[in-house]
Amino acid sequence: MRTNFITAITAASLLASLTACGSGDPSYTVRLDRNKDGSAMAYLALPDATDDEAEAAIRDYARNINGSEWVTIMISDRSGPEGKLICSATWMKDAQAAQKWGGRFKSETWPGLDVRCPQSRQGGI
């Protein structure tokens, strides 16, 4: 009985951590890999997303980042390595973090976010 309870709690916790719903549709799933150095990689999956939807999902996710100094965000049409990259972004907590991580990241406001959609006709966003 205890094993079933632990399994149920673990499954519910995992599902909650993998599914993120933005303030509006569409929803996306997240896999976050944190590093000991204060950086992280966030992999968002959003099937059939346009560049605008992907950017909205990245911005929604970035509003809730906590506990990292630098996060690289990748959003693709599927979870896993077979997914096609739609957009990527770099998020920095503050100017000190940007300086610590090489000093090339610039932002007028903090936290800073730089979103790029390589398939977009506009280049980066």
mmCIF file of C-alpha atoms in Angstrom:
data_model
loop_
_atom_site.group_PDB
_atom_site.id
_atom_site.type_symbol
_atom_site.label_atom_id
_atom_site.label_comp_id
_atom_site.label_asym_id
_atom_site.label_seq_id
_atom_site.Cartn_x
_atom_site.Cartn_y
_atom_site.Cartn_z
ATOM 1 C CA MET A 1 0.000 0.000 0.000
ATOM 2 C CA ARG A 2 2.793 2.414 0.913
ATOM 3 C CA THR A 3 4.578 1.717 -2.388
ATOM 4 C CA ASN A 4 1.413 2.574 -4.355
ATOM 5 C CA PHE A 5 1.045 5.830 -2.404
ATOM 6 C CA ILE A 6 4.679 6.808 -3.022
ATOM 7 C CA THR A 7 4.346 5.919 -6.707
ATOM 8 C CA ALA A 8 1.175 8.017 -7.028
ATOM 9 C CA ILE A 9 2.765 11.017 -5.287
ATOM 10 C CA THR A 10 5.905 10.725 -7.425
ATOM 11 C CA ALA A 11 3.872 10.506 -10.641
ATOM 12 C CA ALA A 12 1.725 13.507 -9.704
ATOM 13 C CA SER A 13 4.812 15.524 -8.788
ATOM 14 C CA LEU A 14 6.552 14.648 -12.043
ATOM 15 C CA LEU A 15 3.498 15.534 -14.107
ATOM 16 C CA ALA A 16 3.145 18.873 -12.333
ATOM 17 C CA SER A 17 6.794 19.722 -12.932
ATOM 18 C CA LEU A 18 6.659 18.791 -16.616
ATOM 19 C CA THR A 19 3.455 20.576 -17.577
ATOM 20 C CA ALA A 20 3.263 24.331 -17.601
ATOM 21 C CA CYS A 21 0.277 26.310 -18.685
ATOM 22 C CA GLY A 22 0.725 29.862 -19.798
ATOM 23 C CA SER A 23 -1.654 32.672 -19.054
ATOM 24 C CA GLY A 24 -3.404 31.647 -22.272
ATOM 25 C CA ASP A 25 -3.259 28.861 -24.779
ATOM 26 C CA PRO A 26 -1.283 27.023 -25.969
ATOM 27 C CA SER A 27 0.237 24.961 -23.188
ATOM 28 C CA TYR A 28 3.753 23.577 -23.302
ATOM 29 C CA THR A 29 5.740 20.962 -21.458
ATOM 30 C CA VAL A 30 9.050 21.664 -19.746
ATOM 31 C CA ARG A 31 12.123 19.636 -18.890
ATOM 32 C CA LEU A 32 14.567 21.595 -16.740
ATOM 33 C CA ASP A 33 18.187 20.547 -16.249
ATOM 34 C CA ARG A 34 19.824 22.573 -13.456
ATOM 35 C CA ASN A 35 23.603 22.787 -13.163
ATOM 36 C CA LYS A 36 25.554 23.222 -9.932
ATOM 37 C CA ASP A 37 27.135 26.430 -11.250
ATOM 38 C CA GLY A 38 23.852 28.401 -11.199
ATOM 39 C CA SER A 39 22.953 27.884 -14.852
ATOM 40 C CA ALA A 40 20.199 25.729 -16.320
ATOM 41 C CA MET A 41 18.784 24.420 -19.596
ATOM 42 C CA ALA A 42 15.023 24.485 -20.081
ATOM 43 C CA TYR A 43 13.571 22.410 -22.904
ATOM 44 C CA LEU A 44 10.031 23.455 -23.828
ATOM 45 C CA ALA A 45 7.896 21.392 -26.199
ATOM 46 C CA LEU A 46 5.013 23.041 -28.052
ATOM 47 C CA PRO A 47 3.608 21.014 -30.968
ATOM 48 C CA ASP A 48 2.610 22.920 -34.116
ATOM 49 C CA ALA A 49 3.673 26.270 -32.657
ATOM 50 C CA THR A 50 4.175 29.368 -34.742
ATOM 51 C CA ASP A 51 7.096 31.680 -33.967
ATOM 52 C CA ASP A 52 4.703 34.008 -32.128
ATOM 53 C CA GLU A 53 3.308 31.168 -29.997
ATOM 54 C CA ALA A 54 6.812 29.915 -29.259
ATOM 55 C CA GLU A 55 7.957 33.380 -28.227
ATOM 56 C CA ALA A 56 4.883 33.774 -26.000
ATOM 57 C CA ALA A 57 5.618 30.418 -24.341
ATOM 58 C CA ILE A 58 9.250 31.410 -23.736
ATOM 59 C CA ARG A 59 8.229 34.747 -22.226
ATOM 60 C CA ASP A 60 5.607 33.032 -20.058
ATOM 61 C CA TYR A 61 8.142 30.484 -18.833
ATOM 62 C CA ALA A 62 10.802 33.167 -18.211
ATOM 63 C CA ARG A 63 8.463 35.089 -15.883
ATOM 64 C CA ASN A 64 8.574 32.137 -13.491
ATOM 65 C CA ILE A 65 12.306 31.351 -13.470
ATOM 66 C CA ASN A 66 13.641 31.144 -9.951
ATOM 67 C CA GLY A 67 16.876 29.886 -8.463
ATOM 68 C CA SER A 68 19.161 30.289 -11.471
ATOM 69 C CA GLU A 69 21.438 33.052 -12.697
ATOM 70 C CA TRP A 70 21.460 32.043 -16.357
ATOM 71 C CA VAL A 71 18.981 29.861 -18.239
ATOM 72 C CA THR A 72 19.149 28.772 -21.851
ATOM 73 C CA ILE A 73 15.632 28.055 -23.111
ATOM 74 C CA MET A 74 15.055 25.872 -26.169
ATOM 75 C CA ILE A 75 11.565 25.384 -27.597
ATOM 76 C CA SER A 76 10.810 22.714 -30.166
ATOM 77 C CA ASP A 77 7.789 21.136 -31.796
ATOM 78 C CA ARG A 78 8.260 17.906 -29.811
ATOM 79 C CA SER A 79 9.964 16.774 -26.674
ATOM 80 C CA GLY A 80 13.127 14.762 -27.180
ATOM 81 C CA PRO A 81 16.013 15.026 -29.626
ATOM 82 C CA GLU A 82 13.829 14.424 -32.697
ATOM 83 C CA GLY A 83 12.030 17.732 -32.242
ATOM 84 C CA LYS A 84 12.608 20.661 -34.609
ATOM 85 C CA LEU A 85 13.925 23.821 -32.932
ATOM 86 C CA ILE A 86 11.432 26.682 -33.193
ATOM 87 C CA CYS A 87 13.070 29.327 -30.983
ATOM 88 C CA SER A 88 15.745 29.661 -28.336
ATOM 89 C CA ALA A 89 16.378 32.238 -25.656
ATOM 90 C CA THR A 90 18.902 33.310 -23.071
ATOM 91 C CA TRP A 91 17.639 34.564 -19.707
ATOM 92 C CA MET A 92 19.897 36.364 -17.210
ATOM 93 C CA LYS A 93 18.934 37.179 -13.645
ATOM 94 C CA ASP A 94 20.775 40.507 -13.423
ATOM 95 C CA ALA A 95 23.773 42.535 -14.624
ATOM 96 C CA GLN A 96 26.094 40.789 -12.159
ATOM 97 C CA ALA A 97 25.107 37.379 -13.536
ATOM 98 C CA ALA A 98 25.618 38.646 -17.090
ATOM 99 C CA GLN A 99 29.101 39.851 -16.164
ATOM 100 C CA LYS A 100 29.915 36.568 -14.414
ATOM 101 C CA TRP A 101 28.853 34.557 -17.472
ATOM 102 C CA GLY A 102 31.052 36.408 -19.940
ATOM 103 C CA GLY A 103 29.755 39.968 -20.074
ATOM 104 C CA ARG A 104 28.310 39.733 -23.605
ATOM 105 C CA PHE A 105 24.643 39.672 -22.541
ATOM 106 C CA LYS A 106 23.106 43.151 -22.488
ATOM 107 C CA SER A 107 19.682 44.241 -21.302
ATOM 108 C CA GLU A 108 18.020 47.517 -20.379
ATOM 109 C CA THR A 109 15.859 45.775 -17.755
ATOM 110 C CA TRP A 110 16.482 42.809 -15.450
ATOM 111 C CA PRO A 111 15.954 39.989 -15.553
ATOM 112 C CA GLY A 112 16.959 40.090 -19.192
ATOM 113 C CA LEU A 113 15.644 37.877 -21.978
ATOM 114 C CA ASP A 114 16.944 37.513 -25.546
ATOM 115 C CA VAL A 115 14.645 35.428 -27.793
ATOM 116 C CA ARG A 116 15.691 34.189 -31.223
ATOM 117 C CA CYS A 117 13.604 32.288 -33.763
ATOM 118 C CA PRO A 118 15.905 31.047 -36.554
ATOM 119 C CA GLN A 119 13.069 30.135 -38.934
ATOM 120 C CA SER A 120 11.510 33.575 -38.618
ATOM 121 C CA ARG A 121 11.786 35.881 -41.591
ATOM 122 C CA GLN A 122 12.664 38.617 -39.110
ATOM 123 C CA GLY A 123 15.852 36.881 -37.960
ATOM 124 C CA GLY A 124 15.788 37.165 -34.169
ATOM 125 C CA ILE A 125 13.022 38.439 -31.984
#
